[in-house]
PDB file of C-alpha atoms and ligand atoms in Angstrom:
ATOM      1  CA  UNK A   1     112.197 185.324  86.437  1.00 54.00           C
ATOM      2  CA  UNK A   2     115.292 183.893  84.721  1.00 79.00           C
ATOM      3  CA  UNK A   3     113.795 180.474  83.919  1.00 88.00           C
ATOM      4  CA  UNK A   4     110.385 178.872  83.634  1.00 92.00           C
ATOM      5  CA  UNK A   5     109.384 175.236  84.036  1.00 96.00           C
ATOM      6  CA  UNK A   6     107.491 174.429  80.858  1.00 98.00           C
ATOM      7  CA  UNK A   7     105.540 171.633  79.250  1.00 98.00           C
ATOM      8  CA  UNK A   8     103.281 171.101  76.251  1.00 98.00           C
ATOM      9  CA  UNK A   9      99.957 169.427  76.850  1.00 98.00           C
ATOM     10  CA  UNK A  10      96.517 168.699  75.504  1.00 98.00           C
ATOM     11  CA  UNK A  11      94.016 170.473  77.691  1.00 98.00           C
ATOM     12  CA  UNK A  12      90.484 169.019  77.945  1.00 98.00           C
ATOM     13  CA  UNK A  13      87.463 171.236  77.502  1.00 97.00           C
ATOM     14  CA  UNK A  14      85.418 171.700  80.702  1.00 97.00           C
ATOM     15  CA  UNK A  15      82.935 168.828  80.088  1.00 97.00           C
ATOM     16  CA  UNK A  16      85.796 166.427  79.320  1.00 98.00           C
ATOM     17  CA  UNK A  17      87.664 167.596  82.418  1.00 98.00           C
ATOM     18  CA  UNK A  18      84.501 167.055  84.442  1.00 98.00           C
ATOM     19  CA  UNK A  19      84.167 163.498  83.175  1.00 98.00           C
ATOM     20  CA  UNK A  20      87.818 162.818  83.945  1.00 98.00           C
ATOM     21  CA  UNK A  21      87.259 164.151  87.405  1.00 98.00           C
ATOM     22  CA  UNK A  22      84.492 161.544  87.789  1.00 98.00           C
ATOM     23  CA  UNK A  23      87.026 158.895  86.755  1.00 98.00           C
ATOM     24  CA  UNK A  24      89.258 160.117  89.566  1.00 98.00           C
ATOM     25  CA  UNK A  25      86.432 160.042  92.105  1.00 98.00           C
ATOM     26  CA  UNK A  26      85.456 156.496  91.067  1.00 98.00           C
ATOM     27  CA  UNK A  27      89.029 155.239  91.469  1.00 98.00           C
ATOM     28  CA  UNK A  28      89.706 156.998  94.754  1.00 98.00           C
ATOM     29  CA  UNK A  29      88.054 154.459  97.111  1.00 98.00           C
ATOM     30  CA  UNK A  30      90.272 151.763  95.536  1.00 98.00           C
ATOM     31  CA  UNK A  31      93.559 153.622  95.092  1.00 98.00           C
ATOM     32  CA  UNK A  32      93.257 156.314  97.761  1.00 98.00           C
ATOM     33  CA  UNK A  33      95.540 159.256  97.098  1.00 97.00           C
ATOM     34  CA  UNK A  34      94.741 162.842  96.254  1.00 97.00           C
ATOM     35  CA  UNK A  35      92.608 163.775  93.249  1.00 97.00           C
ATOM     36  CA  UNK A  36      94.024 166.379  90.883  1.00 97.00           C
ATOM     37  CA  UNK A  37      91.854 169.476  90.721  1.00 96.00           C
ATOM     38  CA  UNK A  38      89.480 169.339  87.754  1.00 97.00           C
ATOM     39  CA  UNK A  39      90.901 172.473  86.129  1.00 96.00           C
ATOM     40  CA  UNK A  40      94.441 171.044  86.221  1.00 96.00           C
ATOM     41  CA  UNK A  41      93.719 167.769  84.384  1.00 98.00           C
ATOM     42  CA  UNK A  42      95.753 167.435  81.179  1.00 98.00           C
ATOM     43  CA  UNK A  43      97.755 165.115  78.953  1.00 98.00           C
ATOM     44  CA  UNK A  44     101.427 166.017  78.716  1.00 98.00           C
ATOM     45  CA  UNK A  45     102.927 165.837  75.223  1.00 98.00           C
ATOM     46  CA  UNK A  46     106.390 167.149  76.016  1.00 98.00           C
ATOM     47  CA  UNK A  47     107.961 168.063  79.323  1.00 98.00           C
ATOM     48  CA  UNK A  48     110.757 170.602  78.861  1.00 98.00           C
ATOM     49  CA  UNK A  49     111.769 171.309  82.445  1.00 97.00           C
ATOM     50  CA  UNK A  50     113.503 174.574  83.297  1.00 96.00           C
ATOM     51  CA  UNK A  51     113.869 176.770  80.246  1.00 97.00           C
ATOM     52  CA  UNK A  52     115.784 180.030  79.977  1.00 96.00           C
ATOM     53  CA  UNK A  53     113.635 183.114  79.690  1.00 96.00           C
ATOM     54  CA  UNK A  54     114.906 183.929  76.206  1.00 96.00           C
ATOM     55  CA  UNK A  55     114.067 180.474  74.840  1.00 97.00           C
ATOM     56  CA  UNK A  56     110.755 180.518  76.686  1.00 97.00           C
ATOM     57  CA  UNK A  57     109.827 183.751  74.928  1.00 97.00           C
ATOM     58  CA  UNK A  58     110.778 182.255  71.562  1.00 97.00           C
ATOM     59  CA  UNK A  59     108.641 179.207  72.278  1.00 98.00           C
ATOM     60  CA  UNK A  60     105.687 181.341  73.312  1.00 97.00           C
ATOM     61  CA  UNK A  61     105.884 183.239  70.008  1.00 97.00           C
ATOM     62  CA  UNK A  62     106.442 180.154  67.867  1.00 98.00           C
ATOM     63  CA  UNK A  63     103.733 178.073  69.528  1.00 98.00           C
ATOM     64  CA  UNK A  64     101.045 180.409  68.229  1.00 95.00           C
ATOM     65  CA  UNK A  65     102.065 179.385  64.666  1.00 94.00           C
ATOM     66  CA  UNK A  66     102.427 175.679  65.327  1.00 94.00           C
ATOM     67  CA  UNK A  67      99.634 173.583  63.885  1.00 92.00           C
ATOM     68  CA  UNK A  68      98.858 170.346  65.614  1.00 96.00           C
ATOM     69  CA  UNK A  69      97.320 167.741  63.323  1.00 96.00           C
ATOM     70  CA  UNK A  70      93.811 167.295  64.764  1.00 97.00           C
ATOM     71  CA  UNK A  71      93.082 163.857  66.132  1.00 97.00           C
ATOM     72  CA  UNK A  72      91.422 161.900  68.853  1.00 98.00           C
ATOM     73  CA  UNK A  73      92.441 159.589  71.637  1.00 98.00           C
ATOM     74  CA  UNK A  74      90.106 157.236  73.450  1.00 98.00           C
ATOM     75  CA  UNK A  75      90.742 156.889  77.148  1.00 98.00           C
ATOM     76  CA  UNK A  76      89.574 153.442  78.127  1.00 98.00           C
ATOM     77  CA  UNK A  77      91.670 152.276  81.047  1.00 98.00           C
ATOM     78  CA  UNK A  78      93.177 153.145  84.364  1.00 98.00           C
ATOM     79  CA  UNK A  79      96.868 152.626  84.940  1.00 98.00           C
ATOM     80  CA  UNK A  80      99.439 153.143  87.646  1.00 98.00           C
ATOM     81  CA  UNK A  81     102.964 154.561  87.594  1.00 98.00           C
ATOM     82  CA  UNK A  82     104.580 153.139  90.702  1.00 96.00           C
ATOM     83  CA  UNK A  83     107.484 155.490  91.200  1.00 94.00           C
ATOM     84  CA  UNK A  84     105.601 158.779  91.173  1.00 95.00           C
ATOM     85  CA  UNK A  85     102.677 156.848  92.760  1.00 97.00           C
ATOM     86  CA  UNK A  86     100.047 158.130  90.395  1.00 98.00           C
ATOM     87  CA  UNK A  87      96.865 156.682  89.000  1.00 98.00           C
ATOM     88  CA  UNK A  88      96.092 157.748  85.458  1.00 98.00           C
ATOM     89  CA  UNK A  89      93.560 157.428  82.654  1.00 98.00           C
ATOM     90  CA  UNK A  90      94.889 156.548  79.229  1.00 98.00           C
ATOM     91  CA  UNK A  91      94.394 154.668  75.987  1.00 98.00           C
ATOM     92  CA  UNK A  92      95.085 150.923  75.851  1.00 97.00           C
ATOM     93  CA  UNK A  93      97.000 151.686  72.660  1.00 96.00           C
ATOM     94  CA  UNK A  94      98.557 154.981  71.614  1.00 98.00           C
ATOM     95  CA  UNK A  95      96.795 156.193  68.446  1.00 98.00           C
ATOM     96  CA  UNK A  96      99.158 156.615  65.475  1.00 98.00           C
ATOM     97  CA  UNK A  97      98.064 160.232  65.018  1.00 98.00           C
ATOM     98  CA  UNK A  98      98.861 161.141  68.600  1.00 98.00           C
ATOM     99  CA  UNK A  99     102.222 159.391  68.421  1.00 98.00           C
ATOM    100  CA  UNK A 100     102.985 161.278  65.197  1.00 98.00           C
ATOM    101  CA  UNK A 101     102.031 164.591  66.803  1.00 98.00           C
ATOM    102  CA  UNK A 102     104.243 163.814  69.782  1.00 98.00           C
ATOM    103  CA  UNK A 103     107.157 162.880  67.523  1.00 98.00           C
ATOM    104  CA  UNK A 104     106.561 165.916  65.297  1.00 97.00           C
ATOM    105  CA  UNK A 105     106.468 168.199  68.296  1.00 98.00           C
ATOM    106  CA  UNK A 106     109.850 166.937  69.505  1.00 98.00           C
ATOM    107  CA  UNK A 107     111.287 167.335  66.014  1.00 97.00           C
ATOM    108  CA  UNK A 108     110.018 170.908  65.974  1.00 97.00           C
ATOM    109  CA  UNK A 109     111.470 171.437  69.465  1.00 98.00           C
ATOM    110  CA  UNK A 110     114.892 170.246  68.333  1.00 97.00           C
ATOM    111  CA  UNK A 111     115.243 173.554  66.475  1.00 96.00           C
ATOM    112  CA  UNK A 112     115.121 175.210  69.896  1.00 97.00           C
ATOM    113  CA  UNK A 113     117.790 172.918  71.304  1.00 96.00           C
ATOM    114  CA  UNK A 114     115.566 170.362  73.037  1.00 98.00           C
ATOM    115  CA  UNK A 115     116.154 166.629  72.786  1.00 97.00           C
ATOM    116  CA  UNK A 116     113.359 164.081  73.139  1.00 96.00           C
ATOM    117  CA  UNK A 117     113.279 161.853  76.221  1.00 96.00           C
ATOM    118  CA  UNK A 118     114.751 158.374  75.995  1.00 96.00           C
ATOM    119  CA  UNK A 119     111.570 156.752  77.312  1.00 96.00           C
ATOM    120  CA  UNK A 120     108.705 155.988  74.964  1.00 97.00           C
ATOM    121  CA  UNK A 121     105.635 158.229  74.962  1.00 98.00           C
ATOM    122  CA  UNK A 122     103.023 156.973  77.422  1.00 98.00           C
ATOM    123  CA  UNK A 123      99.982 159.187  76.957  1.00 98.00           C
ATOM    124  CA  UNK A 124      98.067 159.574  80.204  1.00 98.00           C
ATOM    125  CA  UNK A 125      96.069 161.956  82.338  1.00 98.00           C
ATOM    126  CA  UNK A 126      97.132 161.923  85.971  1.00 98.00           C
ATOM    127  CA  UNK A 127      94.024 161.574  88.137  1.00 98.00           C
ATOM    128  CA  UNK A 128      95.302 160.719  91.638  1.00 98.00           C
ATOM    129  CA  UNK A 129      98.633 161.363  93.338  1.00 97.00           C
ATOM    130  CA  UNK A 130     100.196 159.570  96.284  1.00 98.00           C
ATOM    131  CA  UNK A 131      98.157 156.448  95.673  1.00 98.00           C
ATOM    132  CA  UNK A 132      98.398 153.577  98.111  1.00 97.00           C
ATOM    133  CA  UNK A 133      97.985 150.577  95.809  1.00 97.00           C
ATOM    134  CA  UNK A 134     100.085 149.148  92.987  1.00 96.00           C
ATOM    135  CA  UNK A 135      97.121 147.831  91.016  1.00 97.00           C
ATOM    136  CA  UNK A 136      94.654 150.097  89.240  1.00 98.00           C
ATOM    137  CA  UNK A 137      90.897 149.535  89.605  1.00 97.00           C
ATOM    138  CA  UNK A 138      89.946 146.489  87.544  1.00 93.00           C
ATOM    139  CA  UNK A 139      87.451 148.251  85.333  1.00 95.00           C
ATOM    140  CA  UNK A 140      87.207 151.760  83.987  1.00 97.00           C
ATOM    141  CA  UNK A 141      84.110 153.832  83.215  1.00 98.00           C
ATOM    142  CA  UNK A 142      82.830 153.807  79.602  1.00 98.00           C
ATOM    143  CA  UNK A 143      85.534 154.841  77.097  1.00 98.00           C
ATOM    144  CA  UNK A 144      85.962 158.537  76.635  1.00 98.00           C
ATOM    145  CA  UNK A 145      86.902 159.903  73.226  1.00 98.00           C
ATOM    146  CA  UNK A 146      88.891 163.101  73.359  1.00 98.00           C
ATOM    147  CA  UNK A 147      89.080 165.116  70.137  1.00 98.00           C
ATOM    148  CA  UNK A 148      91.817 167.707  70.059  1.00 97.00           C
ATOM    149  CA  UNK A 149      93.002 170.282  67.561  1.00 96.00           C
ATOM    150  CA  UNK A 150      95.528 172.299  69.516  1.00 97.00           C
ATOM    151  CA  UNK A 151      98.044 172.063  72.281  1.00 98.00           C
ATOM    152  CA  UNK A 152      98.996 174.486  74.996  1.00 98.00           C
ATOM    153  CA  UNK A 153     102.327 175.560  76.428  1.00 98.00           C
ATOM    154  CA  UNK A 154     102.112 175.610  80.204  1.00 98.00           C
ATOM    155  CA  UNK A 155     104.314 177.151  82.865  1.00 97.00           C
ATOM    156  CA  UNK A 156     104.415 175.090  86.043  1.00 97.00           C
ATOM    157  CA  UNK A 157     105.023 177.381  88.969  1.00 94.00           C
ATOM    158  CA  UNK A 158     105.884 176.341  92.505  1.00 89.00           C
ATOM    159  CA  UNK A 159     103.660 177.763  95.186  1.00 88.00           C
ATOM    160  CA  UNK A 160     103.153 176.995  98.871  1.00 86.00           C
ATOM    161  CA  UNK A 161     100.343 174.631  97.976  1.00 81.00           C
ATOM    162  CA  UNK A 162     102.330 172.739  95.275  1.00 80.00           C
ATOM    163  CA  UNK A 163     102.630 173.383  91.553  1.00 85.00           C
ATOM    164  CA  UNK A 164     100.335 175.772  89.747  1.00 94.00           C
ATOM    165  CA  UNK A 165      99.846 175.687  85.994  1.00 96.00           C
ATOM    166  CA  UNK A 166      99.559 178.737  83.791  1.00 97.00           C
ATOM    167  CA  UNK A 167      98.819 178.477  80.075  1.00 97.00           C
ATOM    168  CA  UNK A 168     101.288 180.816  78.368  1.00 97.00           C
ATOM    169  CA  UNK A 169     100.628 179.972  74.675  1.00 98.00           C
ATOM    170  CA  UNK A 170      98.263 178.000  72.466  1.00 98.00           C
ATOM    171  CA  UNK A 171      98.917 176.445  69.103  1.00 97.00           C
ATOM    172  CA  UNK A 172      96.785 177.509  66.189  1.00 94.00           C
ATOM    173  CA  UNK A 173      93.783 175.307  65.427  1.00 89.00           C
ATOM    174  CA  UNK A 174      93.514 174.010  61.860  1.00 81.00           C
ATOM    175  CA  UNK A 175      91.533 176.301  59.575  1.00 76.00           C
ATOM    176  CA  UNK A 176      88.019 175.289  58.513  1.00 63.00           C
TER     177      UNK A 176
HETATM  178  P1  ATP B   1     105.004 168.675  91.274  1.00 70.79           P
HETATM  179  O1  ATP B   1     106.143 168.062  90.512  1.00 70.79           O
HETATM  180  O2  ATP B   1     105.349 169.972  91.911  1.00 70.79           O
HETATM  181  O3  ATP B   1     104.356 167.734  92.232  1.00 70.79           O
HETATM  182  P2  ATP B   1     103.506 168.455  88.800  1.00 70.79           P
HETATM  183  O4  ATP B   1     104.130 167.103  88.631  1.00 70.79           O
HETATM  184  O5  ATP B   1     102.049 168.588  88.610  1.00 70.79           O
HETATM  185  O6  ATP B   1     103.837 169.059  90.223  1.00 70.79           O
HETATM  186  P3  ATP B   1     105.479 169.300  86.961  1.00 70.79           P
HETATM  187  O7  ATP B   1     106.469 168.418  87.660  1.00 70.79           O
HETATM  188  O8  ATP B   1     105.915 170.671  86.569  1.00 70.79           O
HETATM  189  O9  ATP B   1     104.178 169.476  87.819  1.00 70.79           O
HETATM  190  O10 ATP B   1     105.015 168.518  85.675  1.00 70.79           O
HETATM  191  C1  ATP B   1     104.167 169.071  84.701  1.00 70.79           C
HETATM  192  C2  ATP B   1     103.668 167.969  83.812  1.00 70.79           C
HETATM  193  O11 ATP B   1     104.765 167.328  83.152  1.00 70.79           O
HETATM  194  C3  ATP B   1     102.937 166.854  84.534  1.00 70.79           C
HETATM  195  O12 ATP B   1     101.950 166.320  83.669  1.00 70.79           O
HETATM  196  C4  ATP B   1     104.009 165.837  84.788  1.00 70.79           C
HETATM  197  O13 ATP B   1     103.482 164.535  84.879  1.00 70.79           O
HETATM  198  C5  ATP B   1     104.855 165.964  83.530  1.00 70.79           C
HETATM  199  N1  ATP B   1     106.254 165.650  83.813  1.00 70.79           N
HETATM  200  C6  ATP B   1     106.990 166.099  84.845  1.00 70.79           C
HETATM  201  N2  ATP B   1     108.251 165.648  84.785  1.00 70.79           N
HETATM  202  C7  ATP B   1     108.313 164.868  83.694  1.00 70.79           C
HETATM  203  C8  ATP B   1     109.352 164.110  83.079  1.00 70.79           C
HETATM  204  N3  ATP B   1     110.578 164.048  83.560  1.00 70.79           N
HETATM  205  N4  ATP B   1     109.028 163.439  81.941  1.00 70.79           N
HETATM  206  C9  ATP B   1     107.799 163.495  81.426  1.00 70.79           C
HETATM  207  N5  ATP B   1     106.793 164.197  81.944  1.00 70.79           N
HETATM  208  C10 ATP B   1     107.037 164.868  83.063  1.00 70.79           C
HETATM  209 MG1   MG B   2     106.188 166.625  88.880  1.00 70.79          MG
END
């Protein structure tokens, strides 16, 4: 495989993913669309797109030594992105720590030749795709605090049934 489609993400633990899947189910009667499978739910930190094999291998090695500053983000609202027609869960305000980790990650990635996107960081977990309404459900379930201490590097692979994600590296959790 000459290239891989890669992204960095926070991956929820199974109970958190389960709760997020409930958020999707609760929104579905309102928004319609297709729920993401529970085991695929994630928050993207940096989308890299197609990456040459050589760089991908370097990233895989380096990611294991990257330390993400631990933090938390409270998901407390639903939102909609109209163009990709997705319904998401996200924080009303991006926590400073998460923003700093995002910015730090892109700075770190610049050493590998990647440039950050022009658009601001909009942390979100995609819950439903191909939604049929422009407005999100008016109220969200009780806020959900997500504590994280590492990120994962994921390869997104095209299959007959759509994209499949494969975790190819994990950053190192903080000691102690
Ligand atoms: P598909 O595109 O085949 O429907 P997908 O969107 O799940 O599947 P990818 O397009 O590989 O898979 O995206 C992986 C992750 O990166 C998703 O969380 C997606 O929202 C995010 N992503 C994709 N493209 C971009 C982009 N241009 N900017 C920011 N994030 C992106
Ligand atoms: Mg996509």
